[in-house]
XYZ file of C-alpha atoms in Angstrom:
317
model
C 237.841 15.666 91.034
C 234.762 16.484 89.341
C 230.971 16.627 90.327
C 229.553 14.618 87.493
C 227.297 16.426 84.969
C 225.673 19.780 86.566
C 222.937 19.701 89.179
C 220.250 22.620 89.912
C 221.093 24.756 92.939
C 218.041 22.484 94.834
C 219.979 19.526 94.667
C 222.994 21.520 95.792
C 221.169 22.326 98.999
C 219.567 19.323 99.448
C 221.958 17.063 100.088
C 221.200 14.765 97.343
C 223.637 12.059 96.497
C 226.105 13.337 93.728
C 228.927 10.911 91.763
C 232.537 12.130 92.051
C 234.892 11.318 89.605
C 238.604 12.517 87.875
C 238.268 15.262 86.127
C 238.610 14.893 82.082
C 240.171 17.348 81.137
C 242.872 17.865 83.755
C 244.043 13.854 83.324
C 244.060 14.687 79.621
C 246.555 17.257 80.166
C 248.996 15.277 82.320
C 248.311 11.956 79.312
C 246.154 10.205 82.443
C 243.188 7.878 81.513
C 240.803 7.829 83.933
C 240.202 4.013 83.958
C 243.358 3.522 85.188
C 243.216 5.373 88.456
C 241.570 4.540 91.693
C 237.708 4.701 91.977
C 236.483 7.782 93.655
C 234.956 7.423 96.819
C 233.238 8.561 99.337
C 235.738 9.602 102.306
C 233.318 7.312 104.344
C 233.285 4.195 102.123
C 234.979 0.890 103.115
C 238.174 0.728 101.551
C 238.932 -2.817 102.832
C 240.209 -4.072 106.115
C 243.608 -4.519 107.747
C 245.241 -5.531 110.929
C 248.234 -3.309 110.594
C 250.531 -6.732 109.685
C 249.504 -8.453 112.642
C 249.675 -6.342 115.400
C 246.339 -6.294 115.762
C 244.756 -9.546 116.913
C 242.289 -9.274 113.883
C 241.270 -7.028 110.848
C 239.929 -3.839 110.987
C 237.680 -1.930 108.520
C 239.339 0.836 106.988
C 236.369 3.618 107.226
C 237.398 6.638 107.137
C 239.950 8.131 104.600
C 240.369 12.604 104.555
C 243.263 14.031 103.264
C 245.639 16.237 106.031
C 244.055 19.213 106.528
C 240.681 17.732 105.552
C 240.650 15.212 108.323
C 241.876 18.365 110.680
C 238.425 20.420 110.278
C 236.564 17.287 110.249
C 237.971 16.786 113.541
C 237.373 19.992 114.684
C 234.312 19.639 114.329
C 233.559 22.181 111.132
C 230.807 20.675 109.857
C 228.506 23.966 108.762
C 229.022 26.623 106.570
C 231.235 29.390 107.765
C 233.182 27.421 109.788
C 236.596 27.655 109.798
C 240.183 25.961 110.962
C 243.759 27.365 110.838
C 246.476 24.453 111.409
C 249.187 25.863 111.834
C 252.883 24.217 111.205
C 255.535 25.010 109.094
C 253.578 26.278 107.034
C 249.603 26.865 107.413
C 246.462 25.561 105.957
C 242.798 27.537 106.596
C 239.582 25.900 105.262
C 236.352 27.059 105.641
C 233.492 24.817 104.959
C 231.332 26.475 102.767
C 228.543 23.961 102.193
C 227.015 22.142 99.102
C 227.537 24.414 96.542
C 231.105 24.901 95.366
C 232.022 29.151 95.563
C 234.841 30.071 93.051
C 237.144 32.515 95.248
C 237.899 36.215 94.087
C 240.133 36.910 96.463
C 243.358 34.492 96.297
C 242.274 31.404 97.845
C 241.089 28.413 95.879
C 237.635 26.429 96.226
C 237.829 22.052 96.738
C 236.148 19.119 98.110
C 236.241 19.174 101.201
C 234.759 15.220 101.951
C 231.674 13.233 100.734
C 230.061 12.023 103.866
C 226.708 10.019 103.706
C 226.313 10.778 100.450
C 226.242 14.227 101.057
C 229.276 16.411 99.224
C 231.033 19.327 100.836
C 233.027 22.303 99.849
C 236.035 24.620 100.781
C 237.526 27.809 100.777
C 241.349 26.600 101.405
C 244.151 29.347 101.747
C 248.118 27.789 102.584
C 251.095 29.613 103.860
C 254.366 29.133 103.286
C 255.753 30.083 106.426
C 254.327 29.946 109.875
C 255.890 27.875 112.282
C 258.973 27.648 109.740
C 259.603 31.179 110.462
C 260.047 30.484 114.194
C 262.224 27.967 113.335
C 263.983 30.741 111.479
C 264.826 32.865 114.200
C 266.374 29.935 115.794
C 268.790 27.892 113.712
C 269.243 30.736 110.997
C 269.987 33.792 113.740
C 270.250 31.419 116.754
C 267.557 34.690 118.331
C 266.390 31.483 120.616
C 267.142 28.299 121.564
C 263.926 27.467 121.550
C 260.440 28.243 120.730
C 258.778 28.090 124.253
C 261.030 31.484 124.245
C 259.003 33.402 122.071
C 256.204 33.755 124.328
C 257.907 35.661 127.017
C 259.893 37.421 124.013
C 257.005 39.220 122.842
C 255.340 40.270 125.706
C 258.562 42.011 126.717
C 258.539 43.782 123.861
C 257.942 47.377 123.288
C 254.214 48.211 122.468
C 255.446 51.543 120.954
C 257.712 49.977 118.227
C 256.389 48.900 114.036
C 258.894 46.523 113.051
C 256.583 44.162 110.918
C 258.401 40.706 109.052
C 257.034 39.519 106.200
C 257.787 36.362 105.794
C 258.514 36.254 101.564
C 261.326 33.634 102.062
C 260.064 31.833 99.399
C 257.382 34.284 98.000
C 254.110 34.294 98.926
C 251.215 32.230 99.087
C 247.210 32.705 99.556
C 246.115 35.498 98.898
C 248.552 37.103 96.981
C 250.334 34.200 94.982
C 253.392 35.934 94.161
C 256.372 33.686 94.069
C 258.697 36.260 93.468
C 258.137 38.396 96.591
C 261.371 38.235 98.737
C 261.150 39.034 103.049
C 261.704 42.067 104.518
C 261.960 43.598 107.328
C 259.653 47.128 107.839
C 259.612 50.128 110.133
C 262.568 49.006 112.202
C 263.906 51.865 114.799
C 266.086 51.971 117.736
C 263.881 50.864 119.704
C 263.931 47.554 118.044
C 266.095 45.109 119.684
C 265.324 40.692 120.277
C 262.678 41.029 121.451
C 260.865 43.211 119.170
C 262.535 41.121 116.138
C 261.145 38.059 117.996
C 257.533 39.779 118.478
C 257.496 40.645 114.909
C 257.948 37.485 113.933
C 255.541 35.759 115.940
C 252.836 38.387 114.813
C 253.660 38.126 111.197
C 252.066 34.678 111.840
C 248.806 35.546 112.955
C 248.805 38.913 109.961
C 248.629 36.446 107.457
C 245.976 33.940 108.883
C 244.080 36.766 109.660
C 244.214 38.447 105.985
C 243.246 34.461 104.738
C 239.848 34.510 107.467
C 239.236 38.109 105.485
C 239.180 36.948 102.105
C 237.354 33.613 102.507
C 234.980 36.100 104.711
C 234.566 38.356 101.334
C 234.201 35.323 99.124
C 231.319 33.007 101.005
C 229.522 36.449 101.987
C 229.773 34.802 105.825
C 231.409 37.103 109.040
C 233.782 34.532 110.830
C 232.807 34.466 114.767
C 235.193 31.301 115.643
C 238.502 30.229 114.198
C 239.688 26.667 115.428
C 242.872 26.108 115.478
C 245.446 22.901 116.017
C 248.838 22.706 115.482
C 252.627 23.183 117.619
C 252.407 27.369 117.846
C 248.946 27.297 119.300
C 251.160 26.156 122.815
C 251.763 30.145 122.214
C 249.541 32.138 124.538
C 250.639 35.864 122.966
C 250.186 33.909 119.096
C 246.671 33.202 120.386
C 245.494 36.316 121.830
C 247.052 38.530 119.563
C 245.476 36.049 116.535
C 242.274 36.624 117.970
C 242.281 40.304 118.746
C 244.014 41.090 114.930
C 241.400 38.352 113.030
C 238.505 40.236 115.386
C 236.785 36.668 116.301
C 237.156 34.244 118.327
C 239.570 31.536 119.161
C 239.123 28.018 120.026
C 241.969 25.125 120.651
C 241.252 21.452 121.630
C 243.157 19.521 124.324
C 244.083 17.653 121.647
C 246.610 17.879 119.058
C 246.294 15.328 115.873
C 243.297 16.809 114.596
C 244.060 15.111 111.416
C 243.912 11.707 112.663
C 240.781 12.297 115.206
C 239.016 13.700 112.452
C 239.684 10.367 110.412
C 238.812 8.223 112.905
C 235.978 10.064 113.794
C 234.199 9.581 109.913
C 235.303 6.130 110.148
C 233.240 5.878 113.772
C 230.210 6.965 113.022
C 230.253 5.474 109.445
C 230.794 1.825 111.539
C 227.518 3.459 114.289
C 229.704 3.391 116.613
C 228.864 6.832 117.960
C 226.990 9.908 116.449
C 227.700 13.495 115.841
C 227.905 13.910 119.469
C 231.067 13.117 119.245
C 232.429 16.386 118.251
C 231.679 18.199 121.405
C 233.717 15.618 123.462
C 236.807 17.718 122.670
C 237.693 20.561 125.511
C 238.802 23.871 123.992
C 240.604 26.927 125.680
C 238.661 30.140 123.895
C 240.521 33.450 123.046
C 238.293 36.377 122.754
C 239.209 39.948 120.411
C 240.507 42.340 123.327
C 242.894 44.772 121.556
C 240.940 48.370 121.553
C 239.559 48.539 117.914
C 241.352 51.703 116.117
C 244.616 50.034 117.572
C 243.436 46.822 114.950
C 242.841 48.665 112.713
C 246.302 50.894 112.302
C 248.181 47.829 112.984
C 246.468 45.722 109.668
C 247.312 48.747 107.751
C 250.752 48.713 109.048
C 250.770 45.405 108.118
C 249.471 45.367 104.300
C 251.489 48.301 103.744
C 254.503 46.845 104.953
C 253.042 43.426 102.271
C 252.550 45.721 99.491
C 256.790 46.977 99.905
C 257.214 43.282 98.690
C 255.438 42.325 96.129
C 256.316 42.099 92.591
C 252.982 41.795 91.217
C 251.251 45.020 90.040
């Protein structure tokens, strides 16, 4: 969707109501008449009622409609510019709230709408990764190195600290911030000390490296230093991964005591619209927090090694 007209900068920042509509140029490219598309409504509009085909005793209003990753951002309480979340799934979606004025990325991520709630539009910078949790599935199903994802934490901790292996999981190319569909996966830096534990650790760490790169890109685009990353998804149960994520991104990592943040976000939007609660609801989730512990020089060395490893698989100049 697009923003109707070109409001002055102060109107973006003052939160004046802005009309959203389907982008006419994009619709024309696909031969679609915008009049045939659903009305573009606020995320907390009243979209109707449902009793879930008789499951509920009476119809309830639908007052919160958000996309999967957008719902997670809202459920995590990332309501202010600079607040950022990462969802760890098969792939990963990383989003940073950039407020009411869009920022066009020059560092390989994309700009999109977060939501329009309470008459106010918020924008995000977004980066998507093809292989994060799927790397662990690959270890289990294809390489047979593990029998369950839960084994990776202990194996990563067992690995020799001096081993220099990097795994670049470009099995279907690389997503943000490189967007290189022709890049291929590689294990780089293998030595005689590289064994099962070291390979598993490299697979776990490549998840954190990829997310750290996107955080770095968003920080540069928005001109905002990231001090905290809010995370959700199954792989966040891996304590080694979460500590390494905090170390390599050089930021605190917070994990809520709930898993379905996308659904929670839509529910929060609905409840606030109906006046059932206010924004204090975002403080109700309990969180586990990780802080950076890695030596600054060690972090720089490891991150440099990752960048060099990625450089070896890129096909774009």
